[in-house]
């Protein structure tokens, strides 16, 4: 019987204490708590010391007693933009909690109200690294397949990057050579490849960190055409014979433009004014009059020019 009475007494005491605790701590109070401040968007040229990676800032809040107990035990994490919440004075960077109250309110979904923060300039301990802009050199091997040929030189979206970090490495770096372990296969009109520069040297920071290589190509085919050799400035009273009098020109062109080439687009000629002897072999001049022809070749190196008096 006594045991049951004791249990009943404990339950009554627990219930009364719980009701008292709830009634007391459901009310709203004002109290100072500690916010733990960390930063994002820290410039690459700066490296925060361990003591400044997370700052402690006293902040007055208005909250229920339950919330205050939670905040007292666990604190509150706030992430702020470094550039917006620090200021420079006498070559030292500072963070002032009072200046950043509005941004603290916007930075988190809070169940209570931030009233104020200490007007205290907290110095930020950091290391300043050198920064340097260096040109980017593409040294990635390309393998063109399916008759694709480059229509312009492969390029990155930027021809230089800003490098920050280990001072001796930055000082020694004159250019950034981009390589790849294996060849990049080209089998389409546009091929892109993202390069994470951080993987080149983890000790350095790069801006931008990601470079994208663009390779523009076109699928090519070959065409052949026989072109008559024109004799320019032929003598009026002499007979001149050209051997051969036609030249076969093999040209490369995009598949889409194959039907757009006519014989008049290619000219093969010999200027008689440049002929020094009566019978001589001369290299003909070849002129391409259509920009759709990417390249050309001919197996014939010279044409025999025979002058008959």
PDB file of N, CA, C and O in Angstrom, residues 20-75:
ATOM      1  N   UNK A  20       4.355  23.427 -14.237  1.00  0.00           N
ATOM      2  CA  UNK A  20       5.065  24.667 -13.862  1.00  0.00           C
ATOM      3  C   UNK A  20       6.120  25.014 -14.904  1.00  0.00           C
ATOM      4  O   UNK A  20       6.254  26.186 -15.306  1.00  0.00           O
ATOM      5  N   UNK A  21       6.864  24.000 -15.363  1.00  0.00           N
ATOM      6  CA  UNK A  21       7.926  24.226 -16.356  1.00  0.00           C
ATOM      7  C   UNK A  21       7.340  24.767 -17.659  1.00  0.00           C
ATOM      8  O   UNK A  21       7.846  25.727 -18.239  1.00  0.00           O
ATOM      9  N   UNK A  22       6.215  24.159 -18.077  1.00  0.00           N
ATOM     10  CA  UNK A  22       5.586  24.590 -19.322  1.00  0.00           C
ATOM     11  C   UNK A  22       5.054  26.005 -19.194  1.00  0.00           C
ATOM     12  O   UNK A  22       5.234  26.849 -20.093  1.00  0.00           O
ATOM     13  N   UNK A  23       4.398  26.303 -18.079  1.00  0.00           N
ATOM     14  CA  UNK A  23       3.824  27.641 -17.898  1.00  0.00           C
ATOM     15  C   UNK A  23       4.901  28.712 -17.810  1.00  0.00           C
ATOM     16  O   UNK A  23       4.714  29.841 -18.261  1.00  0.00           O
ATOM     17  N   UNK A  24       6.035  28.347 -17.238  1.00  0.00           N
ATOM     18  CA  UNK A  24       7.114  29.324 -17.083  1.00  0.00           C
ATOM     19  C   UNK A  24       7.854  29.585 -18.387  1.00  0.00           C
ATOM     20  O   UNK A  24       8.121  30.719 -18.770  1.00  0.00           O
ATOM     21  N   UNK A  25       8.168  28.522 -19.125  1.00  0.00           N
ATOM     22  CA  UNK A  25       9.041  28.652 -20.286  1.00  0.00           C
ATOM     23  C   UNK A  25       8.309  28.821 -21.619  1.00  0.00           C
ATOM     24  O   UNK A  25       8.928  28.960 -22.652  1.00  0.00           O
ATOM     25  N   UNK A  26       6.962  28.827 -21.560  1.00  0.00           N
ATOM     26  CA  UNK A  26       6.239  29.112 -22.797  1.00  0.00           C
ATOM     27  C   UNK A  26       6.192  30.603 -23.077  1.00  0.00           C
ATOM     28  O   UNK A  26       5.882  31.033 -24.184  1.00  0.00           O
ATOM     29  N   UNK A  27       6.475  31.409 -22.049  1.00  0.00           N
ATOM     30  CA  UNK A  27       6.473  32.862 -22.215  1.00  0.00           C
ATOM     31  C   UNK A  27       7.680  33.293 -23.031  1.00  0.00           C
ATOM     32  O   UNK A  27       8.691  32.583 -23.145  1.00  0.00           O
ATOM     33  N   UNK A  28       7.615  34.507 -23.609  1.00  0.00           N
ATOM     34  CA  UNK A  28       8.680  35.053 -24.434  1.00  0.00           C
ATOM     35  C   UNK A  28       9.604  35.907 -23.567  1.00  0.00           C
ATOM     36  O   UNK A  28       9.141  36.750 -22.780  1.00  0.00           O
ATOM     37  N   UNK A  29      10.905  35.713 -23.738  1.00  0.00           N
ATOM     38  CA  UNK A  29      11.907  36.438 -22.965  1.00  0.00           C
ATOM     39  C   UNK A  29      12.928  37.061 -23.918  1.00  0.00           C
ATOM     40  O   UNK A  29      13.063  36.655 -25.073  1.00  0.00           O
ATOM     41  N   UNK A  30      13.629  38.039 -23.402  1.00  0.00           N
ATOM     42  CA  UNK A  30      14.765  38.630 -24.112  1.00  0.00           C
ATOM     43  C   UNK A  30      16.042  38.171 -23.431  1.00  0.00           C
ATOM     44  O   UNK A  30      16.160  38.267 -22.197  1.00  0.00           O
ATOM     45  N   UNK A  31      16.958  37.692 -24.230  1.00  0.00           N
ATOM     46  CA  UNK A  31      18.203  37.215 -23.631  1.00  0.00           C
ATOM     47  C   UNK A  31      19.304  37.197 -24.682  1.00  0.00           C
ATOM     48  O   UNK A  31      19.036  37.116 -25.882  1.00  0.00           O
ATOM     49  N   UNK A  32      20.524  37.283 -24.198  1.00  0.00           N
ATOM     50  CA  UNK A  32      21.686  37.266 -25.100  1.00  0.00           C
ATOM     51  C   UNK A  32      22.160  35.824 -25.280  1.00  0.00           C
ATOM     52  O   UNK A  32      22.318  35.079 -24.314  1.00  0.00           O
ATOM     53  N   UNK A  33      22.371  35.454 -26.550  1.00  0.00           N
ATOM     54  CA  UNK A  33      22.899  34.131 -26.870  1.00  0.00           C
ATOM     55  C   UNK A  33      24.112  34.325 -27.790  1.00  0.00           C
ATOM     56  O   UNK A  33      24.366  35.420 -28.282  1.00  0.00           O
ATOM     57  N   UNK A  34      24.835  33.264 -28.029  1.00  0.00           N
ATOM     58  CA  UNK A  34      26.028  33.324 -28.872  1.00  0.00           C
ATOM     59  C   UNK A  34      25.708  32.734 -30.248  1.00  0.00           C
ATOM     60  O   UNK A  34      25.261  31.592 -30.346  1.00  0.00           O
ATOM     61  N   UNK A  35      25.918  33.557 -31.282  1.00  0.00           N
ATOM     62  CA  UNK A  35      25.821  33.075 -32.653  1.00  0.00           C
ATOM     63  C   UNK A  35      27.211  32.685 -33.131  1.00  0.00           C
ATOM     64  O   UNK A  35      28.193  33.398 -32.869  1.00  0.00           O
ATOM     65  N   UNK A  36      27.293  31.567 -33.836  1.00  0.00           N
ATOM     66  CA  UNK A  36      28.554  31.131 -34.437  1.00  0.00           C
ATOM     67  C   UNK A  36      28.525  31.517 -35.909  1.00  0.00           C
ATOM     68  O   UNK A  36      27.725  30.995 -36.677  1.00  0.00           O
ATOM     69  N   UNK A  37      29.394  32.449 -36.273  1.00  0.00           N
ATOM     70  CA  UNK A  37      29.388  33.048 -37.612  1.00  0.00           C
ATOM     71  C   UNK A  37      30.482  32.416 -38.476  1.00  0.00           C
ATOM     72  O   UNK A  37      31.650  32.380 -38.085  1.00  0.00           O
ATOM     73  N   UNK A  38      30.089  31.907 -39.648  1.00  0.00           N
ATOM     74  CA  UNK A  38      31.072  31.460 -40.648  1.00  0.00           C
ATOM     75  C   UNK A  38      30.772  32.170 -41.956  1.00  0.00           C
ATOM     76  O   UNK A  38      29.706  32.784 -42.125  1.00  0.00           O
ATOM     77  N   UNK A  39      31.710  32.086 -42.907  1.00  0.00           N
ATOM     78  CA  UNK A  39      31.622  32.892 -44.121  1.00  0.00           C
ATOM     79  C   UNK A  39      31.672  32.030 -45.373  1.00  0.00           C
ATOM     80  O   UNK A  39      32.313  30.974 -45.404  1.00  0.00           O
ATOM     81  N   UNK A  40      30.997  32.533 -46.403  1.00  0.00           N
ATOM     82  CA  UNK A  40      31.122  31.987 -47.754  1.00  0.00           C
ATOM     83  C   UNK A  40      31.659  33.085 -48.656  1.00  0.00           C
ATOM     84  O   UNK A  40      31.715  34.260 -48.280  1.00  0.00           O
ATOM     85  N   UNK A  41      32.064  32.699 -49.882  1.00  0.00           N
ATOM     86  CA  UNK A  41      32.585  33.642 -50.883  1.00  0.00           C
ATOM     87  C   UNK A  41      33.814  34.402 -50.386  1.00  0.00           C
ATOM     88  O   UNK A  41      33.968  35.603 -50.629  1.00  0.00           O
ATOM     89  N   UNK A  42      34.674  33.681 -49.675  1.00  0.00           N
ATOM     90  CA  UNK A  42      35.950  34.283 -49.274  1.00  0.00           C
ATOM     91  C   UNK A  42      36.842  34.382 -50.513  1.00  0.00           C
ATOM     92  O   UNK A  42      37.016  33.383 -51.226  1.00  0.00           O
ATOM     93  N   UNK A  43      37.402  35.564 -50.823  1.00  0.00           N
ATOM     94  CA  UNK A  43      38.241  35.686 -52.024  1.00  0.00           C
ATOM     95  C   UNK A  43      39.391  34.681 -52.016  1.00  0.00           C
ATOM     96  O   UNK A  43      39.941  34.337 -50.947  1.00  0.00           O
ATOM     97  N   UNK A  44      39.769  34.207 -53.208  1.00  0.00           N
ATOM     98  CA  UNK A  44      40.825  33.191 -53.315  1.00  0.00           C
ATOM     99  C   UNK A  44      42.168  33.695 -52.798  1.00  0.00           C
ATOM    100  O   UNK A  44      43.002  32.894 -52.377  1.00  0.00           O
ATOM    101  N   UNK A  45      42.364  34.994 -52.840  1.00  0.00           N
ATOM    102  CA  UNK A  45      43.667  35.517 -52.405  1.00  0.00           C
ATOM    103  C   UNK A  45      43.804  35.530 -50.881  1.00  0.00           C
ATOM    104  O   UNK A  45      44.862  35.869 -50.354  1.00  0.00           O
ATOM    105  N   UNK A  46      42.716  35.196 -50.159  1.00  0.00           N
ATOM    106  CA  UNK A  46      42.728  35.200 -48.703  1.00  0.00           C
ATOM    107  C   UNK A  46      42.495  33.789 -48.171  1.00  0.00           C
ATOM    108  O   UNK A  46      41.696  33.034 -48.721  1.00  0.00           O
ATOM    109  N   UNK A  47      43.184  33.467 -47.089  1.00  0.00           N
ATOM    110  CA  UNK A  47      42.966  32.194 -46.394  1.00  0.00           C
ATOM    111  C   UNK A  47      42.745  32.506 -44.921  1.00  0.00           C
ATOM    112  O   UNK A  47      43.633  33.048 -44.250  1.00  0.00           O
ATOM    113  N   UNK A  48      41.538  32.208 -44.414  1.00  0.00           N
ATOM    114  CA  UNK A  48      41.222  32.508 -43.024  1.00  0.00           C
ATOM    115  C   UNK A  48      41.975  31.567 -42.090  1.00  0.00           C
ATOM    116  O   UNK A  48      42.040  30.358 -42.319  1.00  0.00           O
ATOM    117  N   UNK A  49      42.545  32.134 -41.015  1.00  0.00           N
ATOM    118  CA  UNK A  49      43.165  31.313 -39.986  1.00  0.00           C
ATOM    119  C   UNK A  49      42.083  30.526 -39.253  1.00  0.00           C
ATOM    120  O   UNK A  49      40.894  30.878 -39.286  1.00  0.00           O
ATOM    121  N   UNK A  50      42.486  29.464 -38.563  1.00  0.00           N
ATOM    122  CA  UNK A  50      41.518  28.619 -37.857  1.00  0.00           C
ATOM    123  C   UNK A  50      40.675  29.424 -36.869  1.00  0.00           C
ATOM    124  O   UNK A  50      39.478  29.159 -36.700  1.00  0.00           O
ATOM    125  N   UNK A  51      41.288  30.427 -36.237  1.00  0.00           N
ATOM    126  CA  UNK A  51      40.573  31.215 -35.234  1.00  0.00           C
ATOM    127  C   UNK A  51      39.486  32.087 -35.836  1.00  0.00           C
ATOM    128  O   UNK A  51      38.594  32.558 -35.117  1.00  0.00           O
ATOM    129  N   UNK A  52      39.525  32.311 -37.149  1.00  0.00           N
ATOM    130  CA  UNK A  52      38.549  33.194 -37.789  1.00  0.00           C
ATOM    131  C   UNK A  52      37.609  32.450 -38.732  1.00  0.00           C
ATOM    132  O   UNK A  52      36.762  33.079 -39.369  1.00  0.00           O
ATOM    133  N   UNK A  53      37.766  31.143 -38.852  1.00  0.00           N
ATOM    134  CA  UNK A  53      36.853  30.389 -39.716  1.00  0.00           C
ATOM    135  C   UNK A  53      35.436  30.381 -39.131  1.00  0.00           C
ATOM    136  O   UNK A  53      34.452  30.289 -39.858  1.00  0.00           O
ATOM    137  N   UNK A  54      35.362  30.477 -37.790  1.00  0.00           N
ATOM    138  CA  UNK A  54      34.062  30.584 -37.138  1.00  0.00           C
ATOM    139  C   UNK A  54      34.192  31.570 -35.974  1.00  0.00           C
ATOM    140  O   UNK A  54      34.945  31.333 -35.035  1.00  0.00           O
ATOM    141  N   UNK A  55      33.443  32.673 -36.064  1.00  0.00           N
ATOM    142  CA  UNK A  55      33.493  33.713 -35.047  1.00  0.00           C
ATOM    143  C   UNK A  55      32.307  33.576 -34.111  1.00  0.00           C
ATOM    144  O   UNK A  55      31.230  33.123 -34.513  1.00  0.00           O
ATOM    145  N   UNK A  56      32.498  33.973 -32.852  1.00  0.00           N
ATOM    146  CA  UNK A  56      31.419  33.971 -31.866  1.00  0.00           C
ATOM    147  C   UNK A  56      30.950  35.396 -31.652  1.00  0.00           C
ATOM    148  O   UNK A  56      31.746  36.288 -31.339  1.00  0.00           O
ATOM    149  N   UNK A  57      29.637  35.621 -31.832  1.00  0.00           N
ATOM    150  CA  UNK A  57      29.076  36.967 -31.721  1.00  0.00           C
ATOM    151  C   UNK A  57      27.895  36.959 -30.760  1.00  0.00           C
ATOM    152  O   UNK A  57      26.925  36.217 -30.964  1.00  0.00           O
ATOM    153  N   UNK A  58      27.938  37.783 -29.687  1.00  0.00           N
ATOM    154  CA  UNK A  58      26.790  37.902 -28.779  1.00  0.00           C
ATOM    155  C   UNK A  58      25.627  38.612 -29.479  1.00  0.00           C
ATOM    156  O   UNK A  58      25.802  39.681 -30.062  1.00  0.00           O
ATOM    157  N   UNK A  59      24.441  38.008 -29.433  1.00  0.00           N
ATOM    158  CA  UNK A  59      23.268  38.557 -30.091  1.00  0.00           C
ATOM    159  C   UNK A  59      22.088  38.475 -29.124  1.00  0.00           C
ATOM    160  O   UNK A  59      21.872  37.442 -28.477  1.00  0.00           O
ATOM    161  N   UNK A  60      21.321  39.557 -29.022  1.00  0.00           N
ATOM    162  CA  UNK A  60      20.137  39.555 -28.176  1.00  0.00           C
ATOM    163  C   UNK A  60      18.943  39.116 -29.010  1.00  0.00           C
ATOM    164  O   UNK A  60      18.692  39.661 -30.089  1.00  0.00           O
ATOM    165  N   UNK A  61      18.200  38.128 -28.487  1.00  0.00           N
ATOM    166  CA  UNK A  61      17.032  37.626 -29.210  1.00  0.00           C
ATOM    167  C   UNK A  61      15.805  37.673 -28.311  1.00  0.00           C
ATOM    168  O   UNK A  61      15.919  37.753 -27.076  1.00  0.00           O
ATOM    169  N   UNK A  62      14.647  37.623 -28.927  1.00  0.00           N
ATOM    170  CA  UNK A  62      13.377  37.522 -28.215  1.00  0.00           C
ATOM    171  C   UNK A  62      12.760  36.182 -28.591  1.00  0.00           C
ATOM    172  O   UNK A  62      12.424  35.946 -29.758  1.00  0.00           O
ATOM    173  N   UNK A  63      12.647  35.288 -27.582  1.00  0.00           N
ATOM    174  CA  UNK A  63      12.195  33.934 -27.881  1.00  0.00           C
ATOM    175  C   UNK A  63      11.556  33.320 -26.652  1.00  0.00           C
ATOM    176  O   UNK A  63      11.687  33.829 -25.522  1.00  0.00           O
ATOM    177  N   UNK A  64      10.881  32.200 -26.867  1.00  0.00           N
ATOM    178  CA  UNK A  64      10.302  31.472 -25.743  1.00  0.00           C
ATOM    179  C   UNK A  64      11.420  30.869 -24.901  1.00  0.00           C
ATOM    180  O   UNK A  64      12.561  30.707 -25.358  1.00  0.00           O
ATOM    181  N   UNK A  65      11.043  30.517 -23.679  1.00  0.00           N
ATOM    182  CA  UNK A  65      12.040  29.933 -22.781  1.00  0.00           C
ATOM    183  C   UNK A  65      12.610  28.646 -23.321  1.00  0.00           C
ATOM    184  O   UNK A  65      13.807  28.366 -23.168  1.00  0.00           O
ATOM    185  N   UNK A  66      11.771  27.852 -23.988  1.00  0.00           N
ATOM    186  CA  UNK A  66      12.264  26.602 -24.556  1.00  0.00           C
ATOM    187  C   UNK A  66      13.334  26.865 -25.615  1.00  0.00           C
ATOM    188  O   UNK A  66      14.367  26.193 -25.649  1.00  0.00           O
ATOM    189  N   UNK A  67      13.066  27.861 -26.465  1.00  0.00           N
ATOM    190  CA  UNK A  67      14.029  28.196 -27.519  1.00  0.00           C
ATOM    191  C   UNK A  67      15.323  28.716 -26.921  1.00  0.00           C
ATOM    192  O   UNK A  67      16.424  28.384 -27.378  1.00  0.00           O
ATOM    193  N   UNK A  68      15.214  29.535 -25.871  1.00  0.00           N
ATOM    194  CA  UNK A  68      16.410  30.079 -25.229  1.00  0.00           C
ATOM    195  C   UNK A  68      17.280  28.972 -24.642  1.00  0.00           C
ATOM    196  O   UNK A  68      18.513  29.013 -24.731  1.00  0.00           O
ATOM    197  N   UNK A  69      16.631  27.993 -24.046  1.00  0.00           N
ATOM    198  CA  UNK A  69      17.396  26.866 -23.487  1.00  0.00           C
ATOM    199  C   UNK A  69      18.136  26.140 -24.615  1.00  0.00           C
ATOM    200  O   UNK A  69      19.321  25.805 -24.487  1.00  0.00           O
ATOM    201  N   UNK A  70      17.444  25.905 -25.716  1.00  0.00           N
ATOM    202  CA  UNK A  70      18.068  25.238 -26.864  1.00  0.00           C
ATOM    203  C   UNK A  70      19.253  26.040 -27.389  1.00  0.00           C
ATOM    204  O   UNK A  70      20.328  25.486 -27.644  1.00  0.00           O
ATOM    205  N   UNK A  71      19.048  27.353 -27.536  1.00  0.00           N
ATOM    206  CA  UNK A  71      20.117  28.195 -28.071  1.00  0.00           C
ATOM    207  C   UNK A  71      21.301  28.267 -27.115  1.00  0.00           C
ATOM    208  O   UNK A  71      22.453  28.341 -27.540  1.00  0.00           O
ATOM    209  N   UNK A  72      21.018  28.265 -25.816  1.00  0.00           N
ATOM    210  CA  UNK A  72      22.094  28.313 -24.831  1.00  0.00           C
ATOM    211  C   UNK A  72      22.948  27.054 -24.892  1.00  0.00           C
ATOM    212  O   UNK A  72      24.174  27.086 -24.734  1.00  0.00           O
ATOM    213  N   UNK A  73      22.281  25.929 -25.108  1.00  0.00           N
ATOM    214  CA  UNK A  73      23.008  24.655 -25.113  1.00  0.00           C
ATOM    215  C   UNK A  73      23.764  24.452 -26.421  1.00  0.00           C
ATOM    216  O   UNK A  73      24.954  24.103 -26.422  1.00  0.00           O
ATOM    217  N   UNK A  74      23.072  24.682 -27.542  1.00  0.00           N
ATOM    218  CA  UNK A  74      23.653  24.314 -28.836  1.00  0.00           C
ATOM    219  C   UNK A  74      24.156  25.515 -29.651  1.00  0.00           C
ATOM    220  O   UNK A  74      24.893  25.325 -30.617  1.00  0.00           O
ATOM    221  N   UNK A  75      23.762  26.712 -29.286  1.00  0.00           N
ATOM    222  CA  UNK A  75      24.159  27.873 -30.077  1.00  0.00           C
ATOM    223  C   UNK A  75      23.430  27.898 -31.414  1.00  0.00           C
ATOM    224  O   UNK A  75      22.593  27.035 -31.705  1.00  0.00           O
TER     225      UNK A  75
END
